[in-house]
Tab-separated table of C-alpha atoms in Angstrom:
chain	number	residue	atom	x	y	z
S	1193	MET	CA	0.070	0.177	-0.016
S	1194	HIS	CA	1.285	3.653	-0.955
S	1195	LEU	CA	0.666	7.052	0.782
S	1196	PHE	CA	-1.032	9.275	-1.133
S	1197	HIS	CA	0.907	12.152	-2.363
S	1198	ASP	CA	-0.668	14.326	-4.704
S	1199	GLN	CA	-3.508	12.658	-6.929
S	1200	ASN	CA	-5.913	14.189	-9.130
S	1201	VAL	CA	-9.576	13.299	-7.537
S	1202	ALA	CA	-11.896	16.387	-8.824
S	1203	SER	CA	-13.452	14.352	-11.105
S	1204	GLU	CA	-15.241	10.657	-10.197
S	1205	PRO	CA	-12.953	7.905	-10.151
S	1206	LYS	CA	-13.464	4.551	-12.471
S	1207	HIS	CA	-10.951	2.236	-11.717
S	1208	TRP	CA	-12.674	1.315	-8.136
S	1209	GLY	CA	-15.957	0.066	-9.998
S	1210	GLU	CA	-19.328	0.694	-8.799
S	1211	LYS	CA	-18.012	0.512	-5.168
S	1212	ARG	CA	-16.608	4.145	-5.071
S	1213	TYR	CA	-14.008	3.192	-2.745
S	1214	TYR	CA	-11.186	1.705	-2.299
S	1215	SER	CA	-12.186	-1.381	-0.994
S	1216	LEU	CA	-10.070	-4.469	0.901
S	1217	ASP	CA	-11.942	-7.015	-2.332
S	1218	TYR	CA	-10.066	-4.561	-4.721
S	1219	TYR	CA	-7.050	-4.202	-2.727
S	1220	LEU	CA	-6.592	-8.080	-2.700
S	1221	LYS	CA	-7.842	-8.725	-6.293
S	1222	GLU	CA	-4.596	-5.693	-6.996
S	1223	ILE	CA	-1.920	-7.725	-4.814
S	1224	TYR	CA	-3.040	-11.327	-4.789
S	1225	GLY	CA	-5.748	-11.554	-8.147
S	1226	GLU	CA	-8.332	-13.079	-5.882
S	1227	LYS	CA	-10.411	-12.146	-2.785
S	1228	LEU	CA	-8.560	-14.046	0.512
S	1229	TYR	CA	-11.271	-15.322	2.917
S	1230	LYS	CA	-10.884	-13.976	6.785
S	1231	ILE	CA	-10.350	-16.724	9.491
S	1232	ALA	CA	-10.860	-15.438	12.832
S	1233	LEU	CA	-9.012	-17.285	15.413
S	1234	ASN	CA	-9.019	-16.501	19.131
S	1235	GLY	CA	-5.026	-16.900	20.616
S	1236	GLY	CA	-5.833	-17.437	23.942
S	1237	CYS	CA	-5.143	-13.814	25.008
S	1238	THR	CA	-7.067	-11.592	27.649
S	1239	CYS	CA	-6.661	-7.928	27.667
S	1240	PRO	CA	-4.898	-5.266	29.995
S	1241	ASN	CA	-8.781	-3.443	30.268
S	1242	ARG	CA	-9.846	-6.751	31.727
S	1243	ASP	CA	-7.063	-8.298	33.709
S	1244	GLY	CA	-6.625	-4.839	36.084
S	1245	THR	CA	-3.840	-3.642	34.743
S	1246	CYS	CA	-5.643	-0.514	33.378
S	1247	GLY	CA	-9.343	-1.769	33.519
S	1248	THR	CA	-11.583	-4.818	34.547
S	1249	ARG	CA	-14.834	-4.121	32.876
S	1250	GLY	CA	-13.493	-4.040	29.072
S	1251	CYS	CA	-14.193	-1.189	27.085
S	1252	ILE	CA	-17.589	-0.055	26.980
S	1253	PHE	CA	-19.218	-1.775	24.103
S	1254	CYS	CA	-16.817	-4.891	24.097
S	1255	SER	CA	-18.618	-8.275	24.469
S	1256	GLU	CA	-17.748	-11.496	26.638
S	1257	GLY	CA	-16.083	-12.683	23.562
S	1258	GLY	CA	-13.377	-9.673	23.362
S	1259	SER	CA	-15.073	-8.402	20.045
S	1260	GLY	CA	-14.279	-11.786	18.891
S	1261	ASP	CA	-17.387	-13.596	18.612
S	1262	PHE	CA	-17.129	-15.179	15.370
S	1263	ALA	CA	-13.568	-16.513	16.373
S	1264	ALA	CA	-13.387	-20.641	17.506
S	1265	GLY	CA	-12.988	-21.236	21.266
S	1266	PRO	CA	-9.394	-21.458	22.358
S	1267	PHE	CA	-9.646	-24.753	23.466
S	1268	LEU	CA	-8.695	-25.552	19.640
S	1269	SER	CA	-5.009	-25.371	18.523
S	1270	ILE	CA	-4.487	-22.478	15.845
S	1271	SER	CA	-4.233	-25.110	13.213
S	1272	GLU	CA	-7.437	-26.632	14.357
S	1273	GLN	CA	-9.230	-23.277	14.481
S	1274	LEU	CA	-7.958	-22.620	10.688
S	1275	GLN	CA	-8.764	-25.882	9.090
S	1276	ALA	CA	-12.456	-25.611	11.112
S	1277	GLY	CA	-12.271	-22.174	9.645
S	1278	LYS	CA	-11.371	-23.719	5.612
S	1279	GLU	CA	-14.358	-26.078	5.945
S	1280	LEU	CA	-17.088	-23.591	7.056
S	1281	VAL	CA	-16.614	-21.255	4.282
S	1282	SER	CA	-15.728	-24.362	1.892
S	1283	LYS	CA	-19.263	-24.127	-0.298
S	1284	LYS	CA	-18.830	-20.512	-0.532
S	1285	TYR	CA	-15.278	-20.035	-1.254
S	1286	HIS	CA	-13.444	-21.763	-3.755
S	1287	GLY	CA	-10.375	-19.837	-3.630
S	1288	LYS	CA	-6.716	-21.181	-1.925
S	1289	GLY	CA	-5.581	-18.063	0.049
S	1290	TYR	CA	-7.150	-17.115	3.690
S	1291	ILE	CA	-5.635	-14.157	5.787
S	1292	ALA	CA	-5.331	-15.444	9.468
S	1293	TYR	CA	-7.618	-12.993	11.493
S	1294	PHE	CA	-6.542	-13.154	16.029
S	1295	GLN	CA	-9.489	-11.206	16.338
S	1296	ALA	CA	-10.470	-12.146	20.417
S	1297	PHE	CA	-9.518	-9.831	22.901
S	1298	THR	CA	-5.808	-8.004	22.796
S	1299	ASN	CA	-3.657	-10.371	20.729
S	1300	THR	CA	-0.103	-8.874	21.915
S	1301	TYR	CA	-1.097	-9.303	25.407
S	1302	ALA	CA	0.909	-12.365	26.411
S	1303	PRO	CA	4.712	-13.697	26.938
S	1304	ILE	CA	6.566	-13.717	23.909
S	1305	SER	CA	6.898	-17.036	23.858
S	1306	HIS	CA	3.123	-17.752	23.288
S	1307	LEU	CA	2.860	-15.041	20.964
S	1308	ARG	CA	5.196	-16.248	18.864
S	1309	LYS	CA	3.843	-20.090	19.020
S	1310	ILE	CA	0.567	-18.981	17.662
S	1311	PHE	CA	1.521	-16.820	15.262
S	1312	THR	CA	4.217	-19.010	13.471
S	1313	GLU	CA	1.523	-21.813	13.918
S	1314	ALA	CA	-0.689	-19.655	11.363
S	1315	ILE	CA	1.809	-18.612	9.269
S	1316	GLU	CA	3.302	-22.077	8.748
S	1317	ASP	CA	0.263	-22.788	6.683
S	1318	PRO	CA	1.157	-22.619	3.560
S	1319	GLU	CA	-2.697	-21.241	2.371
S	1320	VAL	CA	-2.482	-18.329	4.895
S	1321	LYS	CA	-1.168	-14.960	3.053
S	1322	ILE	CA	-1.839	-12.742	5.477
S	1323	LEU	CA	-1.006	-12.472	9.549
S	1324	SER	CA	-4.015	-9.993	11.113
S	1325	ILE	CA	-3.932	-9.172	14.370
S	1326	ALA	CA	-6.089	-7.241	16.508
S	1327	THR	CA	-4.337	-5.339	19.631
S	1328	ARG	CA	-4.351	-1.696	21.224
S	1329	PRO	CA	-1.323	0.654	20.845
S	1330	ASP	CA	-0.223	0.114	24.785
S	1331	CYS	CA	0.638	-3.351	24.035
S	1332	LEU	CA	3.211	-3.258	21.501
S	1333	GLY	CA	6.695	-3.095	23.405
S	1334	THR	CA	10.252	-3.624	22.224
S	1335	GLU	CA	9.990	-7.245	21.997
S	1336	VAL	CA	6.665	-7.497	20.494
S	1337	LEU	CA	7.764	-5.137	17.532
S	1338	ALA	CA	10.945	-7.117	17.086
S	1339	LEU	CA	8.748	-10.433	16.940
S	1340	LEU	CA	6.433	-8.560	14.416
S	1341	LYS	CA	9.030	-7.273	12.345
S	1342	GLU	CA	10.551	-11.139	12.036
S	1343	LEU	CA	7.243	-12.168	11.062
S	1344	ASN	CA	6.524	-9.545	8.269
S	1345	GLU	CA	9.939	-10.727	6.591
S	1346	LYS	CA	8.087	-14.420	6.203
S	1347	LYS	CA	4.628	-12.839	5.354
S	1348	PRO	CA	2.824	-9.795	5.624
S	1349	VAL	CA	1.631	-9.045	9.056
S	1350	TRP	CA	-1.385	-6.211	9.340
S	1351	ILE	CA	-1.587	-4.814	13.245
S	1352	GLU	CA	-5.255	-3.776	13.532
S	1353	LEU	CA	-5.736	-0.752	16.440
S	1354	GLY	CA	-8.713	0.108	17.694
S	1355	LEU	CA	-8.537	3.838	17.822
S	1356	GLN	CA	-12.375	4.371	17.749
S	1357	THR	CA	-12.205	8.320	18.466
S	1358	ILE	CA	-9.384	10.849	18.690
S	1359	HIS	CA	-11.606	13.003	21.847
S	1360	PRO	CA	-10.967	12.331	25.072
S	1361	GLU	CA	-14.242	13.337	26.398
S	1362	THR	CA	-15.486	9.992	24.228
S	1363	ALA	CA	-12.847	8.325	24.679
S	1364	SER	CA	-12.831	8.457	28.944
S	1365	PHE	CA	-16.681	7.565	28.467
S	1366	ILE	CA	-16.350	4.189	27.036
S	1367	ARG	CA	-12.977	3.289	28.845
S	1368	ARG	CA	-10.419	3.007	26.110
S	1369	GLY	CA	-7.944	2.828	28.425
S	1370	TYR	CA	-5.082	4.871	26.846
S	1371	ASP	CA	-4.136	8.359	25.634
S	1372	LEU	CA	-3.702	9.478	21.888
S	1373	ASP	CA	-0.290	9.867	22.151
S	1374	VAL	CA	-0.067	6.136	22.784
S	1375	PHE	CA	-1.533	5.533	19.804
S	1376	GLU	CA	0.557	8.107	17.843
S	1377	HIS	CA	3.788	6.335	19.295
S	1378	ALA	CA	2.725	3.030	18.118
S	1379	VAL	CA	1.974	3.921	14.384
S	1380	GLN	CA	4.726	5.396	14.040
S	1381	ASN	CA	6.715	2.316	15.334
S	1382	LEU	CA	5.066	-0.022	13.301
S	1383	ASN	CA	5.406	2.449	10.108
S	1384	LYS	CA	9.086	2.015	10.926
S	1385	LEU	CA	9.101	-1.850	10.338
S	1386	GLY	CA	7.092	-1.267	7.431
S	1387	ILE	CA	4.113	-3.418	9.133
S	1388	THR	CA	0.583	-2.719	7.484
S	1389	ILE	CA	-1.780	-0.496	10.059
S	1390	ILE	CA	-5.307	-0.511	10.119
S	1391	THR	CA	-7.567	1.510	12.452
S	1392	HIS	CA	-10.762	0.960	13.756
S	1393	ILE	CA	-12.972	4.004	14.033
S	1394	ILE	CA	-16.835	3.880	15.458
S	1395	LEU	CA	-19.314	6.242	14.198
S	1396	TYR	CA	-22.171	7.731	16.610
S	1397	LEU	CA	-20.725	7.063	19.609
S	1398	PRO	CA	-22.804	8.946	22.577
S	1399	GLY	CA	-22.111	12.767	22.357
S	1400	GLU	CA	-20.378	12.930	19.564
S	1401	THR	CA	-21.118	15.046	16.503
S	1402	ALA	CA	-20.864	15.175	13.013
S	1403	ASP	CA	-17.607	16.994	13.175
S	1404	ASP	CA	-16.376	15.314	15.580
S	1405	MET	CA	-16.257	12.321	13.743
S	1406	LEU	CA	-15.246	13.878	10.942
S	1407	ALA	CA	-12.648	15.605	12.713
S	1408	THR	CA	-11.186	12.028	13.450
S	1409	ILE	CA	-11.325	10.843	9.633
S	1410	ARG	CA	-8.879	13.823	9.519
S	1411	TYR	CA	-6.596	13.396	12.096
S	1412	LEU	CA	-5.890	9.954	10.564
S	1413	ASN	CA	-5.106	11.159	7.208
S	1414	LYS	CA	-2.214	12.964	8.418
S	1415	LEU	CA	-0.947	9.273	9.858
S	1416	PRO	CA	0.722	6.609	7.806
S	1417	ILE	CA	-2.056	4.366	8.475
S	1418	HIS	CA	-2.936	2.278	5.767
S	1419	GLY	CA	-6.506	0.535	6.301
S	1420	MET	CA	-9.713	1.566	7.978
S	1421	LYS	CA	-12.390	0.239	9.642
S	1422	LEU	CA	-15.251	2.298	9.896
S	1423	GLN	CA	-18.326	1.159	12.200
S	1424	LEU	CA	-21.568	1.669	13.641
S	1425	LEU	CA	-21.772	1.863	17.246
S	1426	HIS	CA	-23.647	-1.842	17.982
S	1427	ILE	CA	-25.353	-2.262	21.529
S	1428	LEU	CA	-24.838	-5.704	22.137
S	1429	GLU	CA	-26.143	-7.927	25.211
S	1430	HIS	CA	-24.093	-8.497	28.319
S	1431	THR	CA	-21.930	-5.310	27.579
S	1432	ASP	CA	-21.827	-2.071	29.876
S	1433	LEU	CA	-23.004	0.019	27.377
S	1434	ALA	CA	-26.369	-2.280	26.637
S	1435	ASP	CA	-26.908	-1.724	30.649
S	1436	ILE	CA	-26.929	2.131	29.713
S	1437	TYR	CA	-29.095	2.070	26.846
S	1438	LYS	CA	-31.680	-0.133	28.785
S	1439	LYS	CA	-31.918	2.824	31.184
S	1440	LYS	CA	-31.813	5.926	28.919
S	1441	PRO	CA	-31.657	5.436	25.551
S	1442	PHE	CA	-29.285	7.236	23.502
S	1443	TYR	CA	-29.358	8.444	19.828
S	1444	LEU	CA	-28.581	5.721	17.003
S	1445	PRO	CA	-29.059	6.915	12.989
S	1446	ASP	CA	-31.321	5.022	10.715
S	1447	MET	CA	-29.620	3.751	7.914
S	1448	GLU	CA	-30.588	6.727	5.687
S	1449	THR	CA	-28.644	9.043	8.469
S	1450	TYR	CA	-25.922	6.470	9.005
S	1451	PHE	CA	-25.367	6.373	5.288
S	1452	GLY	CA	-25.500	10.174	5.086
S	1453	LEU	CA	-22.741	10.945	7.520
S	1454	LEU	CA	-20.521	7.957	6.220
S	1455	GLY	CA	-20.460	9.560	2.493
S	1456	LYS	CA	-19.173	12.387	4.292
S	1457	CYS	CA	-16.317	10.305	5.912
S	1458	ILE	CA	-15.521	8.662	2.630
S	1459	CYS	CA	-15.607	12.054	0.823
S	1460	ASN	CA	-12.584	13.261	2.954
S	1461	LEU	CA	-10.717	10.142	3.569
S	1462	ARG	CA	-7.442	10.248	2.189
S	1463	PRO	CA	-7.843	8.312	-1.293
S	1464	ASP	CA	-4.865	5.456	-1.257
S	1465	ILE	CA	-6.184	4.240	2.391
S	1466	VAL	CA	-7.859	0.739	2.155
S	1467	ILE	CA	-11.554	0.443	3.653
S	1468	HIS	CA	-12.083	-2.784	5.327
S	1469	ARG	CA	-15.474	-2.287	6.053
S	1470	LEU	CA	-18.184	0.675	6.464
S	1471	THR	CA	-20.927	-1.473	8.337
S	1472	GLY	CA	-20.446	-3.850	10.863
S	1473	ASP	CA	-22.610	-6.685	11.963
S	1474	GLY	CA	-22.417	-7.827	15.646
S	1475	PRO	CA	-24.190	-11.231	16.170
S	1476	LYS	CA	-27.867	-11.063	15.498
S	1477	SER	CA	-28.520	-13.516	18.700
S	1478	LEU	CA	-26.592	-10.416	20.666
S	1479	LEU	CA	-27.880	-7.120	18.903
S	1480	ILE	CA	-29.970	-4.901	20.845
S	1481	ALA	CA	-29.687	-2.010	18.662
S	1482	PRO	CA	-29.525	-0.630	15.742
S	1483	LEU	CA	-32.160	-3.618	14.975
S	1484	TRP	CA	-31.285	-2.338	10.773
S	1485	THR	CA	-28.025	-3.418	10.524
S	1486	GLY	CA	-29.001	-7.058	11.189
S	1487	ASN	CA	-29.847	-7.390	7.997
S	1488	LYS	CA	-26.359	-7.433	5.971
S	1489	ARG	CA	-27.168	-7.375	2.529
S	1490	LEU	CA	-29.939	-5.107	2.617
S	1491	VAL	CA	-27.441	-2.825	4.388
S	1492	LEU	CA	-24.868	-3.127	1.721
S	1493	ASN	CA	-27.068	-2.690	-1.522
S	1494	THR	CA	-28.982	0.021	0.076
S	1495	MET	CA	-25.237	2.061	0.734
S	1496	GLN	CA	-23.890	1.268	-2.780
S	1497	LYS	CA	-27.110	2.924	-4.166
S	1498	TYR	CA	-26.966	5.298	-2.028
S	1499	PHE	CA	-23.347	6.232	-2.559
S	1500	ARG	CA	-24.311	5.906	-6.528
S	1501	GLU	CA	-27.202	8.914	-5.820
S	1502	HIS	CA	-25.394	11.466	-4.006
S	1503	HIS	CA	-22.197	11.286	-6.062
S	1504	ILE	CA	-20.050	9.596	-2.852
S	1505	TRP	CA	-16.569	8.863	-3.885
S	1506	GLN	CA	-13.588	8.350	-1.826
S	1507	GLY	CA	-11.506	11.539	-1.311
S	1508	LYS	CA	-13.827	13.607	-3.164
S	1509	GLU	CA	-13.357	16.320	-0.322
S	1510	PHE	CA	-9.472	15.344	0.616
S	1511	THR	CA	-7.236	18.198	0.103
S	1512	PRO	CA	-3.768	17.489	0.423
S	1513	LEU	CA	-0.765	19.159	2.735
């Protein structure tokens, strides 16, 4: 992935096709010639926001599965989880390339010996093309960075960081547990090692305005990140956020309102940043609100139609520094 310099984005781009943004599918087909299927894995890690290091109840929106509700249980080895994932998608996916996605909890928060074991086991699978690791920016110490550098020399390593917002009041409310400068430091360290950085953003966190959310996008445009996940806030059962919402429901947008704000984010986003997600779909059995997000196919089809009708494309309103 190459950082944006000075491209002409004044006219509507055609190379992304109907999606009108630099999608993960488009990127993977550019690099690998086909879509790669992502297999969610559980590496048996915990989180400093749960074990008492910086908190005990996790982020306010985090589920009991540590946001890894689609990952297998840690009682299976990594090889067994990969094989189970392949079998699960075998009827709809006929490619031979996969992304090993360590999703549940904080996947660099464990002894180096354990991390080396689980990550090596994943990349030794010849069908695994990319190692993707979800973690926190405050869990990337010297030893971890050295291991990631070593792994990245064997197969591409992606690090996914859950920033969610740049605003300190919101960060405190959601119990993120680290300051913005910690995130910046982690991004700079990873970038020096040539590791791909993907950032998670949550839209419509309580109290945030459209201007607040766009400020987060514009802030990230200035950093050497390579990918982004944009997700509407979900209220899931068995979270502290669910308890708050049940006692005093706060505003969550309908579908069209969300697409309007999402469109503004995309138009302001640097054109070279690969978009990995634009909606998000929590487990239906846990979803409290917004319920319209449960119909993933309808949401995606309606979103593409909205983007076409409103002439939305990535980078339309982005101005290089």
